[in-house]
């Protein structure tokens, strides 16, 4: 009887609770839309928007879902608003037949229309403010997810020293055919030096939200449940497999790098050192390959 009741409760919580429909809806909608995008990262700003929803807003929305039935009605309304707005742009694009070309000019290989970029802050900034307010009302702090400067006096010197040491190694790797064929990642969008700097500098935003997922959300939430060292390995393993398709040596090194940066992030109480290191490595490699 105990097992039977446990099964009933689990099925009820997974399929019939008031939040389950929303928790089922978000990944299904995203997968549905991604399969119909052509592809979703054209233009590049659309990649950043999708990634913001996938890596930041939706995971946070699910995690900070009001856990206590006694939460105020305003907290529930705030969370529901934040959750719906996190998927609304994608819902609109498909279900109301708002074609991409009405929002974004058709993608032309070799061109990245820069007038698309105002869409990013217009959507991200209000949603970010709403996310932090929802966190506050739900009893969470940004630091719970590694969102802070943390112990910057610790991580800033370490990051600078690491980049100085690693740059000669990157220079050697940049001469290898495998790396020359891979970087810069968006070389097909680059027509001149101005395009190179615009795209590589904007790439910091993508790296920022990518690092938040691994060295922020996954690391700091799991550390409370399974312990710090295990959480570090979980995020590092997933991180390394996310590099499949990159040069083989880079994929191997991403496992060790994921562990080391995970350790630094936890000691620093911030995911920012990981973001700075990750972006700086990508920028240095792009510079070495593109201007060689």
Short mmCIF file of C-alpha atoms in Angstrom, two decimals:
data_model
loop_
_atom_site.label_atom_id
_atom_site.label_comp_id
_atom_site.label_asym_id
_atom_site.label_seq_id
_atom_site.Cartn_x
_atom_site.Cartn_y
_atom_site.Cartn_z
CA UNK A 1 0.00 0.00 0.00
CA UNK A 2 2.87 2.35 0.76
CA UNK A 3 4.37 1.88 -2.72
CA UNK A 4 0.94 2.23 -4.33
CA UNK A 5 0.33 5.52 -2.55
CA UNK A 6 3.81 6.71 -3.47
CA UNK A 7 3.10 5.97 -7.15
CA UNK A 8 -0.23 7.79 -6.98
CA UNK A 9 1.36 10.83 -5.36
CA UNK A 10 4.19 10.89 -7.90
CA UNK A 11 1.81 10.65 -10.87
CA UNK A 12 -0.38 13.34 -9.35
CA UNK A 13 2.55 15.70 -8.79
CA UNK A 14 3.99 15.06 -12.26
CA UNK A 15 0.84 15.21 -14.37
CA UNK A 16 -2.01 16.86 -12.49
CA UNK A 17 -0.55 19.51 -10.21
CA UNK A 18 -1.28 23.10 -11.09
CA UNK A 19 2.30 23.83 -12.13
CA UNK A 20 2.91 20.59 -14.07
CA UNK A 21 1.21 21.82 -17.25
CA UNK A 22 3.48 24.84 -17.35
CA UNK A 23 6.56 22.75 -16.64
CA UNK A 24 5.64 20.39 -19.46
CA UNK A 25 4.75 23.26 -21.75
CA UNK A 26 8.00 25.20 -21.73
CA UNK A 27 10.41 22.54 -23.08
CA UNK A 28 7.83 21.19 -25.54
CA UNK A 29 7.19 24.64 -26.99
CA UNK A 30 10.90 25.37 -27.28
CA UNK A 31 11.66 22.03 -28.96
CA UNK A 32 8.70 22.50 -31.30
CA UNK A 33 9.90 25.93 -32.36
CA UNK A 34 13.56 25.00 -32.67
CA UNK A 35 12.69 22.22 -35.09
CA UNK A 36 10.93 24.80 -37.24
CA UNK A 37 13.58 27.50 -37.14
CA UNK A 38 15.83 27.78 -40.16
CA UNK A 39 18.10 27.70 -38.19
CA UNK A 40 17.33 29.59 -35.00
CA UNK A 41 20.72 31.34 -34.80
CA UNK A 42 20.15 33.34 -37.98
CA UNK A 43 20.33 36.20 -37.31
CA UNK A 44 22.79 35.94 -34.42
CA UNK A 45 20.70 38.13 -32.13
CA UNK A 46 17.93 35.51 -32.33
CA UNK A 47 20.42 32.96 -31.00
CA UNK A 48 21.05 35.21 -28.01
CA UNK A 49 17.33 35.61 -27.34
CA UNK A 50 16.59 31.88 -27.54
CA UNK A 51 19.62 31.11 -25.38
CA UNK A 52 18.50 33.65 -22.76
CA UNK A 53 15.20 31.80 -22.41
CA UNK A 54 16.81 28.33 -22.42
CA UNK A 55 19.84 29.01 -20.19
CA UNK A 56 18.53 31.63 -17.77
CA UNK A 57 14.88 32.58 -17.60
CA UNK A 58 13.13 29.21 -17.84
CA UNK A 59 15.50 27.28 -15.48
CA UNK A 60 15.27 30.07 -12.91
CA UNK A 61 11.49 30.31 -13.28
CA UNK A 62 11.09 26.59 -12.64
CA UNK A 63 13.50 26.60 -9.68
CA UNK A 64 11.94 29.56 -7.88
CA UNK A 65 8.42 28.25 -8.34
CA UNK A 66 6.60 28.98 -5.05
CA UNK A 67 7.29 25.94 -2.89
CA UNK A 68 4.92 26.83 -0.07
CA UNK A 69 1.17 26.79 -0.42
CA UNK A 70 1.04 29.78 1.93
CA UNK A 71 2.90 32.00 -0.55
CA UNK A 72 1.00 35.21 -1.13
CA UNK A 73 -1.27 35.55 -4.12
CA UNK A 74 0.92 38.35 -5.46
CA UNK A 75 3.93 35.99 -5.50
CA UNK A 76 2.00 33.44 -7.52
CA UNK A 77 0.86 36.12 -9.98
CA UNK A 78 4.38 37.50 -10.28
CA UNK A 79 5.88 34.05 -10.90
CA UNK A 80 3.18 33.17 -13.44
CA UNK A 81 3.76 36.45 -15.30
CA UNK A 82 7.52 35.88 -15.36
CA UNK A 83 7.10 32.30 -16.58
CA UNK A 84 4.69 33.18 -19.37
CA UNK A 85 6.79 36.12 -20.55
CA UNK A 86 9.81 33.80 -20.67
CA UNK A 87 8.21 31.77 -23.45
CA UNK A 88 5.83 34.35 -24.95
CA UNK A 89 8.12 35.62 -27.75
CA UNK A 90 8.50 32.07 -29.08
CA UNK A 91 4.80 31.34 -28.69
CA UNK A 92 3.89 34.45 -30.65
CA UNK A 93 6.29 33.63 -33.43
CA UNK A 94 4.65 30.27 -34.15
CA UNK A 95 1.05 30.32 -33.04
CA UNK A 96 0.13 33.77 -34.30
CA UNK A 97 2.00 33.24 -37.59
CA UNK A 98 4.23 36.24 -37.05
CA UNK A 99 6.87 35.41 -39.61
CA UNK A 100 10.48 35.92 -38.75
CA UNK A 101 11.01 38.20 -41.74
CA UNK A 102 8.48 40.63 -40.29
CA UNK A 103 10.68 41.02 -37.20
CA UNK A 104 14.09 40.39 -38.74
CA UNK A 105 15.32 41.00 -42.29
CA UNK A 106 15.96 37.76 -44.22
CA UNK A 107 19.34 36.30 -43.38
CA UNK A 108 21.92 36.66 -46.14
CA UNK A 109 25.14 34.62 -45.80
CA UNK A 110 28.01 36.94 -45.08
CA UNK A 111 25.77 39.61 -43.57
CA UNK A 112 24.64 40.16 -40.00
CA UNK A 113 22.14 43.07 -40.00
CA UNK A 114 23.27 45.21 -37.09
CA UNK A 115 19.91 47.01 -36.78
CA UNK A 116 18.53 43.76 -35.32
CA UNK A 117 20.48 44.25 -32.11
CA UNK A 118 18.08 46.68 -30.37
CA UNK A 119 15.75 43.70 -29.95
CA UNK A 120 18.12 42.20 -27.40
CA UNK A 121 17.99 44.86 -24.63
CA UNK A 122 14.34 45.65 -25.37
CA UNK A 123 13.36 42.10 -24.41
CA UNK A 124 16.14 41.03 -22.04
CA UNK A 125 16.33 44.04 -19.68
CA UNK A 126 12.62 44.13 -18.65
CA UNK A 127 12.54 40.34 -18.31
CA UNK A 128 15.75 40.41 -16.25
CA UNK A 129 14.28 43.01 -13.90
CA UNK A 130 11.13 40.91 -13.53
CA UNK A 131 13.27 37.83 -12.83
CA UNK A 132 15.15 39.51 -9.97
CA UNK A 133 11.93 40.91 -8.51
CA UNK A 134 10.31 37.46 -8.68
CA UNK A 135 13.38 35.98 -6.97
CA UNK A 136 13.07 38.53 -4.19
CA UNK A 137 9.36 37.91 -3.64
CA UNK A 138 9.94 34.14 -3.64
CA UNK A 139 12.62 34.34 -0.96
CA UNK A 140 15.68 33.86 -3.18
CA UNK A 141 18.73 36.05 -3.68
CA UNK A 142 20.78 36.45 -6.89
CA UNK A 143 23.79 35.17 -4.94
CA UNK A 144 21.97 31.84 -4.51
CA UNK A 145 22.72 31.30 -8.20
CA UNK A 146 26.20 32.81 -8.20
CA UNK A 147 24.97 36.15 -9.54
CA UNK A 148 27.33 38.54 -7.77
CA UNK A 149 30.84 39.96 -8.02
CA UNK A 150 31.73 37.53 -5.27
CA UNK A 151 35.28 37.48 -3.95
CA UNK A 152 36.60 39.55 -6.85
CA UNK A 153 39.91 40.23 -5.11
CA UNK A 154 40.49 36.48 -5.33
CA UNK A 155 39.34 35.70 -8.84
CA UNK A 156 40.47 38.77 -10.81
CA UNK A 157 44.25 38.23 -10.24
CA UNK A 158 43.88 34.48 -10.84
CA UNK A 159 42.05 35.03 -14.12
CA UNK A 160 44.62 37.58 -15.34
CA UNK A 161 47.52 35.26 -14.45
CA UNK A 162 45.86 32.30 -16.15
CA UNK A 163 45.25 34.23 -19.37
CA UNK A 164 48.87 35.40 -19.48
CA UNK A 165 50.08 31.81 -19.06
CA UNK A 166 47.63 30.25 -21.53
CA UNK A 167 48.06 32.74 -24.40
CA UNK A 168 51.32 31.18 -25.76
CA UNK A 169 49.61 27.77 -25.74
CA UNK A 170 46.65 29.22 -27.66
CA UNK A 171 49.10 30.70 -30.18
CA UNK A 172 50.53 27.23 -30.82
CA UNK A 173 47.05 25.69 -31.12
CA UNK A 174 45.91 28.44 -33.48
CA UNK A 175 48.42 27.14 -36.05
CA UNK A 176 46.75 23.72 -36.12
CA UNK A 177 44.45 23.07 -39.14
CA UNK A 178 41.61 21.84 -36.91
CA UNK A 179 41.47 25.14 -35.03
CA UNK A 180 41.93 27.23 -38.18
CA UNK A 181 38.94 25.50 -39.75
CA UNK A 182 36.77 26.09 -36.67
CA UNK A 183 37.52 29.67 -35.61
CA UNK A 184 36.18 32.30 -35.70
CA UNK A 185 32.88 30.48 -35.22
CA UNK A 186 30.96 33.08 -37.23
CA UNK A 187 33.51 33.75 -39.95
CA UNK A 188 30.74 33.50 -42.58
CA UNK A 189 29.22 36.67 -41.07
CA UNK A 190 32.48 38.60 -41.07
CA UNK A 191 33.07 40.93 -44.02
CA UNK A 192 35.62 43.24 -42.45
CA UNK A 193 37.45 44.01 -39.20
CA UNK A 194 34.50 46.00 -37.86
CA UNK A 195 32.25 42.94 -38.22
CA UNK A 196 34.86 40.83 -36.43
CA UNK A 197 34.98 43.09 -33.39
CA UNK A 198 31.21 43.66 -33.28
CA UNK A 199 30.46 39.94 -33.31
CA UNK A 200 33.27 38.86 -30.98
CA UNK A 201 32.48 41.54 -28.41
CA UNK A 202 28.77 40.73 -28.54
CA UNK A 203 29.68 37.08 -28.02
CA UNK A 204 30.41 37.95 -24.40
CA UNK A 205 26.66 38.10 -23.78
CA UNK A 206 26.21 34.54 -25.05
CA UNK A 207 29.15 33.31 -22.97
CA UNK A 208 27.69 35.11 -19.95
CA UNK A 209 24.36 33.26 -20.11
CA UNK A 210 26.09 29.98 -21.04
CA UNK A 211 28.34 30.25 -17.98
CA UNK A 212 25.38 31.17 -15.80
CA UNK A 213 23.77 27.84 -16.67
CA UNK A 214 26.85 25.75 -15.82
CA UNK A 215 28.89 27.70 -13.25
CA UNK A 216 25.90 29.52 -11.79
CA UNK A 217 22.56 27.73 -11.87
CA UNK A 218 23.70 24.08 -12.01
CA UNK A 219 26.71 24.47 -9.72
CA UNK A 220 25.17 26.52 -6.92
CA UNK A 221 21.79 24.80 -6.81
CA UNK A 222 23.25 21.29 -6.94
CA UNK A 223 25.94 22.07 -4.37
CA UNK A 224 23.21 22.50 -1.76
CA UNK A 225 21.73 19.08 -2.60
CA UNK A 226 24.63 16.74 -3.40
CA UNK A 227 27.73 18.54 -2.16
CA UNK A 228 30.18 20.92 -3.79
CA UNK A 229 32.64 18.47 -5.37
CA UNK A 230 29.88 16.38 -6.96
CA UNK A 231 28.15 19.48 -8.27
CA UNK A 232 31.43 20.63 -9.80
CA UNK A 233 31.81 17.34 -11.66
CA UNK A 234 28.18 17.26 -12.83
CA UNK A 235 28.38 20.67 -14.48
CA UNK A 236 31.85 19.94 -15.91
CA UNK A 237 30.77 16.65 -17.50
CA UNK A 238 27.71 18.21 -19.15
CA UNK A 239 29.86 21.18 -20.20
CA UNK A 240 32.43 18.92 -21.89
CA UNK A 241 29.81 17.01 -23.85
CA UNK A 242 28.36 20.33 -25.02
CA UNK A 243 31.69 20.82 -26.83
CA UNK A 244 31.23 17.84 -29.13
CA UNK A 245 31.87 19.01 -32.67
CA UNK A 246 34.65 21.35 -31.58
CA UNK A 247 38.33 20.37 -32.10
CA UNK A 248 39.00 17.12 -30.24
CA UNK A 249 41.70 18.54 -27.99
CA UNK A 250 39.40 21.40 -26.98
CA UNK A 251 36.64 18.97 -26.02
CA UNK A 252 38.99 16.97 -23.79
CA UNK A 253 40.40 20.10 -22.18
CA UNK A 254 36.89 21.43 -21.53
CA UNK A 255 36.37 18.68 -18.94
CA UNK A 256 39.45 19.68 -16.94
CA UNK A 257 38.67 23.33 -17.55
CA UNK A 258 35.09 22.83 -16.41
CA UNK A 259 36.29 21.32 -13.13
CA UNK A 260 38.89 24.03 -12.48
CA UNK A 261 36.59 26.91 -13.40
CA UNK A 262 33.82 25.28 -11.35
CA UNK A 263 36.14 25.23 -8.34
CA UNK A 264 37.06 28.87 -8.90
CA UNK A 265 33.40 29.86 -9.32
CA UNK A 266 32.43 28.21 -6.05
CA UNK A 267 35.38 29.65 -4.12
CA UNK A 268 34.63 33.07 -5.63
CA UNK A 269 30.88 32.73 -4.94
CA UNK A 270 30.30 33.94 -8.50
CA UNK A 271 29.93 32.55 -12.01
CA UNK A 272 31.62 35.67 -13.45
CA UNK A 273 35.22 34.35 -13.44
CA UNK A 274 34.08 31.50 -15.67
CA UNK A 275 32.42 33.95 -18.06
CA UNK A 276 35.52 36.14 -18.27
CA UNK A 277 37.88 33.18 -18.81
CA UNK A 278 35.63 31.49 -21.37
CA UNK A 279 35.08 34.64 -23.41
CA UNK A 280 38.72 35.74 -23.23
CA UNK A 281 39.91 32.33 -24.48
CA UNK A 282 37.46 32.49 -27.39
CA UNK A 283 38.46 36.07 -28.22
CA UNK A 284 42.19 35.35 -28.11
CA UNK A 285 41.80 32.28 -30.33
CA UNK A 286 39.68 34.23 -32.82
CA UNK A 287 42.24 37.04 -32.96
CA UNK A 288 45.15 34.63 -33.45
CA UNK A 289 43.38 32.78 -36.27
CA UNK A 290 41.61 35.66 -38.01
CA UNK A 291 44.55 38.06 -38.11
CA UNK A 292 47.21 35.44 -38.85
#
